[in-house]
PDB file of C-alpha atoms in Angstrom:
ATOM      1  CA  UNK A  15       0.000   0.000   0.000  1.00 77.00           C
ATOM      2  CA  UNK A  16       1.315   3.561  -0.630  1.00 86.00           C
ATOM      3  CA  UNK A  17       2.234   6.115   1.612  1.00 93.00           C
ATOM      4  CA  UNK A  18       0.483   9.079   2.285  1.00 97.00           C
ATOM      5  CA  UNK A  19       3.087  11.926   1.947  1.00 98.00           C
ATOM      6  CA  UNK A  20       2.317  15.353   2.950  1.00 98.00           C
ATOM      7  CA  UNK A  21       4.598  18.510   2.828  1.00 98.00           C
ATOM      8  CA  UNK A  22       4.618  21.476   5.224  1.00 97.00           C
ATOM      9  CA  UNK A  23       6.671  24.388   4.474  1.00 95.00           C
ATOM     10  CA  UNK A  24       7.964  26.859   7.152  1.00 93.00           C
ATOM     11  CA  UNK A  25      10.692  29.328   7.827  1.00 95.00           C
ATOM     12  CA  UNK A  26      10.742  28.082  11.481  1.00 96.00           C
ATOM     13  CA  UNK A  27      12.280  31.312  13.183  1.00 97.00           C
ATOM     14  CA  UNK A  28      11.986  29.924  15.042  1.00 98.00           C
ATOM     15  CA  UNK A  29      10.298  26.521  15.998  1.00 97.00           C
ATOM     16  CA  UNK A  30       7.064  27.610  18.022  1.00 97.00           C
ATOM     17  CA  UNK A  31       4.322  25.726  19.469  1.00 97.00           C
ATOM     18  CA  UNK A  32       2.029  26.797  16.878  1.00 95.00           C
ATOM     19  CA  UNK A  33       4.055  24.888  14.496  1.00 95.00           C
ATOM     20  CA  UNK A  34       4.656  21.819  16.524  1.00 97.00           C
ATOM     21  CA  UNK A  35       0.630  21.606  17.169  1.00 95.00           C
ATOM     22  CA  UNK A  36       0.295  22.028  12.967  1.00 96.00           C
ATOM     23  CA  UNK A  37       2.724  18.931  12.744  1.00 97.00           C
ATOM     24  CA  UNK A  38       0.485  16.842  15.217  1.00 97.00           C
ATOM     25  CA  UNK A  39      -2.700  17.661  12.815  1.00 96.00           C
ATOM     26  CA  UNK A  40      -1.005  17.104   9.659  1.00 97.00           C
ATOM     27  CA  UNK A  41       0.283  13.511  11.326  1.00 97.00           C
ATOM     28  CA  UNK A  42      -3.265  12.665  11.599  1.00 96.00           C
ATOM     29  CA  UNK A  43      -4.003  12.652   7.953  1.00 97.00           C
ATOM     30  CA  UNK A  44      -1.215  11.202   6.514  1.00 98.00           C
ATOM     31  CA  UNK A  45       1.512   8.301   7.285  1.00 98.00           C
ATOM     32  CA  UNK A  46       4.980  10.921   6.754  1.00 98.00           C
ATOM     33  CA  UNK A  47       5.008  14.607   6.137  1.00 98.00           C
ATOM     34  CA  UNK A  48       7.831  16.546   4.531  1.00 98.00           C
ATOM     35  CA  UNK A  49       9.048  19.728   6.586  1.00 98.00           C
ATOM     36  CA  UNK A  50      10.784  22.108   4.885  1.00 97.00           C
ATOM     37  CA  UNK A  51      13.084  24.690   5.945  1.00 97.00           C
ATOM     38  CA  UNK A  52      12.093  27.319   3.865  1.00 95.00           C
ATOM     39  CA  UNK A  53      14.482  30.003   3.132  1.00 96.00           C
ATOM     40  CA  UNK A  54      16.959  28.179   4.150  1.00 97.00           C
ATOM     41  CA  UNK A  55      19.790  30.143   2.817  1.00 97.00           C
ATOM     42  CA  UNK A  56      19.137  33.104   5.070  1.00 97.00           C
ATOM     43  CA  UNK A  57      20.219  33.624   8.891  1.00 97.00           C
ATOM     44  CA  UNK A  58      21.579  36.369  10.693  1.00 96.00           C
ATOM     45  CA  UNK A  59      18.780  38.650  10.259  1.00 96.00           C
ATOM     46  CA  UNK A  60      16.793  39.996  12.288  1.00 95.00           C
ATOM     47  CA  UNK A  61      14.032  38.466  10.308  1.00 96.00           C
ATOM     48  CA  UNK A  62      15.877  35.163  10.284  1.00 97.00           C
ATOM     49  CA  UNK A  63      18.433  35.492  12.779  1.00 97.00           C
ATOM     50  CA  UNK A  64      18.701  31.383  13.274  1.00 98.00           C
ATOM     51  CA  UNK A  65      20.673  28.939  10.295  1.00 98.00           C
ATOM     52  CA  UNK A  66      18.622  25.806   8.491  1.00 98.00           C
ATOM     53  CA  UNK A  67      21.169  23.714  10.888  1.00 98.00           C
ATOM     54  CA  UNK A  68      19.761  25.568  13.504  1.00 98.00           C
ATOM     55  CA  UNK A  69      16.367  24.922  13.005  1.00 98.00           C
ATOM     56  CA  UNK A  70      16.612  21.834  12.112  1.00 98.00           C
ATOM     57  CA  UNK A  71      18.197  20.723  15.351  1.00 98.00           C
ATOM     58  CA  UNK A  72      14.859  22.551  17.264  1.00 98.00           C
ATOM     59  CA  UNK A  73      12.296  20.630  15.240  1.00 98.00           C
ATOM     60  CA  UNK A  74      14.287  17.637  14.993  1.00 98.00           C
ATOM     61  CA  UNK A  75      14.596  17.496  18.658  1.00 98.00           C
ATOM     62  CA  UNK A  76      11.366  18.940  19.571  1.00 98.00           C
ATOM     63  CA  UNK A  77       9.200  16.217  17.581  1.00 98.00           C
ATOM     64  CA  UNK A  78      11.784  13.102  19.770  1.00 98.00           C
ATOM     65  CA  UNK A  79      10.141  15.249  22.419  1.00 97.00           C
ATOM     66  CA  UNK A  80       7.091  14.667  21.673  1.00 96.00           C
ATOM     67  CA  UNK A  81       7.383  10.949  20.590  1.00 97.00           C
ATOM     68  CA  UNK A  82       6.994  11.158  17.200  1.00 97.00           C
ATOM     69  CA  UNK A  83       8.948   8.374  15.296  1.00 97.00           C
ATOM     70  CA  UNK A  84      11.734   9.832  13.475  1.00 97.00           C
ATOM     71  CA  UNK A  85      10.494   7.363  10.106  1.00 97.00           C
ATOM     72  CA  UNK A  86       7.605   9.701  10.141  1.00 98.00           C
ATOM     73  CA  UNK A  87       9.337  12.710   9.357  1.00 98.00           C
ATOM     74  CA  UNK A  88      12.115  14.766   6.579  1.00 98.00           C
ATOM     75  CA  UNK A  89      12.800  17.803   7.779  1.00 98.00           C
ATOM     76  CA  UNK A  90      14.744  19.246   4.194  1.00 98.00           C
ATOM     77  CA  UNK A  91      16.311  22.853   4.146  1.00 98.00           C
ATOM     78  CA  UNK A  92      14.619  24.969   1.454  1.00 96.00           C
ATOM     79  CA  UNK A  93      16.410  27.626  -0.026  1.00 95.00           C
ATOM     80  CA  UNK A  94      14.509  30.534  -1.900  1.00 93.00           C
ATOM     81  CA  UNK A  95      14.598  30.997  -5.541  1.00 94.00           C
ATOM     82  CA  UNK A  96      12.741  33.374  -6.460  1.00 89.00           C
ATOM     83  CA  UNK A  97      11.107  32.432  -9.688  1.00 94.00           C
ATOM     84  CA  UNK A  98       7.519  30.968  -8.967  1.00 93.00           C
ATOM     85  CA  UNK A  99       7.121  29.286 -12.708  1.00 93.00           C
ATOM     86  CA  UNK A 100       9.501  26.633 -11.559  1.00 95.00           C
ATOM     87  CA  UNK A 101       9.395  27.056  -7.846  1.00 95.00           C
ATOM     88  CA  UNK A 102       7.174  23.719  -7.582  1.00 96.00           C
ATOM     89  CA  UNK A 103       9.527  21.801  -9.566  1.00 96.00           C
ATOM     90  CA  UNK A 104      12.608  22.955  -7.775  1.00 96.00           C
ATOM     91  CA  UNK A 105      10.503  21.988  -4.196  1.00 97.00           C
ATOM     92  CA  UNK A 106      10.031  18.301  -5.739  1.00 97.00           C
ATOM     93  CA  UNK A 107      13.213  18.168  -6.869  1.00 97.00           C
ATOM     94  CA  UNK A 108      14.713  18.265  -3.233  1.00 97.00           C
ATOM     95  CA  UNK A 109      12.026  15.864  -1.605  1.00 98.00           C
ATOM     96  CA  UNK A 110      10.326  12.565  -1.653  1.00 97.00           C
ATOM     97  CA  UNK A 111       7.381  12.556  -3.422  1.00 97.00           C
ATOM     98  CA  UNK A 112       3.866  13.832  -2.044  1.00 98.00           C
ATOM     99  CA  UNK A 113       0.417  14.259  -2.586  1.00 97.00           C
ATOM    100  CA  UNK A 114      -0.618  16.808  -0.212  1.00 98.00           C
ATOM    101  CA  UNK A 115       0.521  20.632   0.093  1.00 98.00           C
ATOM    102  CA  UNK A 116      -0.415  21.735   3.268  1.00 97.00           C
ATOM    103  CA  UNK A 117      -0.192  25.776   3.491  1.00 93.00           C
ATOM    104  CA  UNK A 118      -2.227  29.211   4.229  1.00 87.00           C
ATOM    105  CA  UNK A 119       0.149  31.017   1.958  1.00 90.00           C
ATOM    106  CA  UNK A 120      -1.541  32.382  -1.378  1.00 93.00           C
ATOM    107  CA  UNK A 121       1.251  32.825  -3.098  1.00 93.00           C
ATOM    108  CA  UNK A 122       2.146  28.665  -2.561  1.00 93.00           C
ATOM    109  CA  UNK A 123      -1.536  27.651  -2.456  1.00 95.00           C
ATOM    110  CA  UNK A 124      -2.024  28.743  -6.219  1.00 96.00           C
ATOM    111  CA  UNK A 125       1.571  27.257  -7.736  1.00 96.00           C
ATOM    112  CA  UNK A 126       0.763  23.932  -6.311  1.00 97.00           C
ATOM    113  CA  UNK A 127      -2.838  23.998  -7.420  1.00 96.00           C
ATOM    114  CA  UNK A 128      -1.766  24.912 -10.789  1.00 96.00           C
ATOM    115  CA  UNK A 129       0.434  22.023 -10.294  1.00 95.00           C
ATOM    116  CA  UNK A 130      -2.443  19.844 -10.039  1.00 96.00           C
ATOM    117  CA  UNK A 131      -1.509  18.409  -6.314  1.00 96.00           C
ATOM    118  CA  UNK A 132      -4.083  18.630  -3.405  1.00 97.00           C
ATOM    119  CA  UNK A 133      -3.553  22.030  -1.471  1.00 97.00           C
ATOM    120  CA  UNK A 134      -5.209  21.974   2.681  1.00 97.00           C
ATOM    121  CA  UNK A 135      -5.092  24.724   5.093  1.00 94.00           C
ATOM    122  CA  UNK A 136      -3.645  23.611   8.272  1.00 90.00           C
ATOM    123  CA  UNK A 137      -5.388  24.839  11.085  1.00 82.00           C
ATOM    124  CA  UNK A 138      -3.735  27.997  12.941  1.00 78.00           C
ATOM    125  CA  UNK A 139      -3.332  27.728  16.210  1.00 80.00           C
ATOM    126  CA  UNK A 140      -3.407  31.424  18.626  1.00 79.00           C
ATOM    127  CA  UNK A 141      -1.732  32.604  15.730  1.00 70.00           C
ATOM    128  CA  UNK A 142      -1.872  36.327  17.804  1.00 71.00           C
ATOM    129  CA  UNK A 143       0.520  34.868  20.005  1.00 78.00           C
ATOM    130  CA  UNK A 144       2.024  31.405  18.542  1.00 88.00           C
ATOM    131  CA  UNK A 145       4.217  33.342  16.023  1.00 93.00           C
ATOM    132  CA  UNK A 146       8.294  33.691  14.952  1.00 94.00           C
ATOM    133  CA  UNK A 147       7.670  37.507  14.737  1.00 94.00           C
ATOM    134  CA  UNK A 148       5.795  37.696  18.503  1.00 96.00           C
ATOM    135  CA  UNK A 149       8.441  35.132  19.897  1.00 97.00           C
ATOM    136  CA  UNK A 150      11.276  37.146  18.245  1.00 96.00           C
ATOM    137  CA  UNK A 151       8.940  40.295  19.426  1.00 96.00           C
ATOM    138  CA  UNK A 152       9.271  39.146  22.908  1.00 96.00           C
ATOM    139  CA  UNK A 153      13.225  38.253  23.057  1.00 97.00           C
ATOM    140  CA  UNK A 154      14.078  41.727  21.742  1.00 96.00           C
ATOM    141  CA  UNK A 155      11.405  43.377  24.900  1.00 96.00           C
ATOM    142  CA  UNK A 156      12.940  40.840  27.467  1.00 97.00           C
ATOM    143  CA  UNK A 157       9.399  39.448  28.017  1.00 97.00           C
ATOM    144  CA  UNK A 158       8.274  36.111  28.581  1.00 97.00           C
ATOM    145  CA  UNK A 159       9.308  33.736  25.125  1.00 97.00           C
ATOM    146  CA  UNK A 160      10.263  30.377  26.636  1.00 97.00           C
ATOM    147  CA  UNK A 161       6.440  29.890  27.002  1.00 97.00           C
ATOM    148  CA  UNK A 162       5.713  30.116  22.839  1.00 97.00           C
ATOM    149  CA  UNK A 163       8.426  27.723  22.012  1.00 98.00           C
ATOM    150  CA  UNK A 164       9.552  23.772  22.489  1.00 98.00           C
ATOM    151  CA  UNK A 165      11.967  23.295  25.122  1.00 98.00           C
ATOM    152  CA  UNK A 166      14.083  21.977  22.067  1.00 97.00           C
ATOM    153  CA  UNK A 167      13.847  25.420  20.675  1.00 98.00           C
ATOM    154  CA  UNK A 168      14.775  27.346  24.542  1.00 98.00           C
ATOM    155  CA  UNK A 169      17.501  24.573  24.963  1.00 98.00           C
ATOM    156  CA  UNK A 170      19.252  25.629  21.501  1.00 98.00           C
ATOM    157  CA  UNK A 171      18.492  29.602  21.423  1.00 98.00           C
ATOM    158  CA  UNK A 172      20.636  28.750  24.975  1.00 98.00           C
ATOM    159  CA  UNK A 173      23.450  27.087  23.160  1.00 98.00           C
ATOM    160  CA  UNK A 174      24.254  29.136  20.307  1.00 98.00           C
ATOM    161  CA  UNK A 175      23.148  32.363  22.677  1.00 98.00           C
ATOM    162  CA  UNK A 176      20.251  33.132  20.551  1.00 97.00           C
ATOM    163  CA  UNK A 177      19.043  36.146  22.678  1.00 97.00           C
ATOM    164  CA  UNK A 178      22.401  38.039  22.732  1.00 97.00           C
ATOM    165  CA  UNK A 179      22.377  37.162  18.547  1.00 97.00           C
ATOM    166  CA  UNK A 180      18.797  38.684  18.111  1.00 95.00           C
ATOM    167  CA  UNK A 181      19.636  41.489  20.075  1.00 95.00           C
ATOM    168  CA  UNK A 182      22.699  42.243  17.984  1.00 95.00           C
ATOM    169  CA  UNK A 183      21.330  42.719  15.285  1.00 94.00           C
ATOM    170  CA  UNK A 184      18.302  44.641  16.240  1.00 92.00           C
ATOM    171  CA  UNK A 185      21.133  47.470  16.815  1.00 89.00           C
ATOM    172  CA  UNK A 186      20.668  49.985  13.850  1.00 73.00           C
ATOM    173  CA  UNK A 187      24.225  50.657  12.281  1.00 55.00           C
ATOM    174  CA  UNK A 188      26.018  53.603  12.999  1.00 54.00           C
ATOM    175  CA  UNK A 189      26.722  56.052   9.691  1.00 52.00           C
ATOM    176  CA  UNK A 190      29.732  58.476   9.521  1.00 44.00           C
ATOM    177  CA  UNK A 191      28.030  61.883   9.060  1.00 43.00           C
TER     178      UNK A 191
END
């Protein structure tokens, strides 16, 4: 019998529980889904201050976490090209094949529907609060973060010291007048 294969796309910046609790629904409906790192060539930003290797590591570790067997899962880095004729093509070319698109994104809804593959919404969860730019939001203010996020994500923001990063480069540069 034939695996259902879905594929999520994210730029994880980082891993929140908003995207862990998307995961969970998404593992209801199919046998393996396909994350991918989207934009995967960026970090350092205040944007995307955190590397594909980085949050890879947080979602790998946060779905062991969880207890979700690791056959289950690809977590494939993304990087952006920029030109949406072939933009579906260039996603298939870096992952296993699926059937199912899951995204709120108009932009990626339409490509893959003119693609001819099955395109879902996944459910948001407290998307006011369970997002990259409110946990990044909150790291910059000093205010309470650790509570949107895995403790994979907490444990490597720690390691690589994540908040001092952010904060860096939240400092506007300095011109010579």
């Amino acid at each position: 019998m034939q695996k259902v294969r879905g594929i999520l796309i994210g730029r994880m910046q980082p891993v929140h529980n908003g995207h862990m609790e998307v995961i969970k629904k998404i593992l209801t409906e199919v046998d393996e889904i396909i994350i991918g790192i989207g934009s995967a060539q960026l970090s350092h930003e205040l944007k995307d201050p955190f590397t594909a290797g980085e949050r890879i590591v947080m979602l790998n570790q946060a779905l062991s976490d969880i207890n979700v067997d690791s056959s289950r899962y690809y977590i494939i880095p993304m990087q952006d090209i920029n030109f949406n004729a072939i933009w579906t093509s260039h996603v298939k070319m870096l992952t296993p094949p699926f059937s199912i698109v899951y995204s709120g994104n108009p932009l990626v809804k339409r490509l893959f529907e003119e693609d001819g593959i099955d395109v879902r919404q996944p459910p948001l969860y407290d998307r006011l609060h369970l997002s990259g730019s409110e946990v990044r939001k909150r790291i910059l203010a000093d205010e309470d973060w650790m509570e949107l996020v895995p403790r994979a994500t907490v444990d490597l923001i720690n390691e690589i010291d994540g908040v001092s990063r952010l904060k860096s480069l939240s400092v506007k540069e300095i011109s010579d007048l």
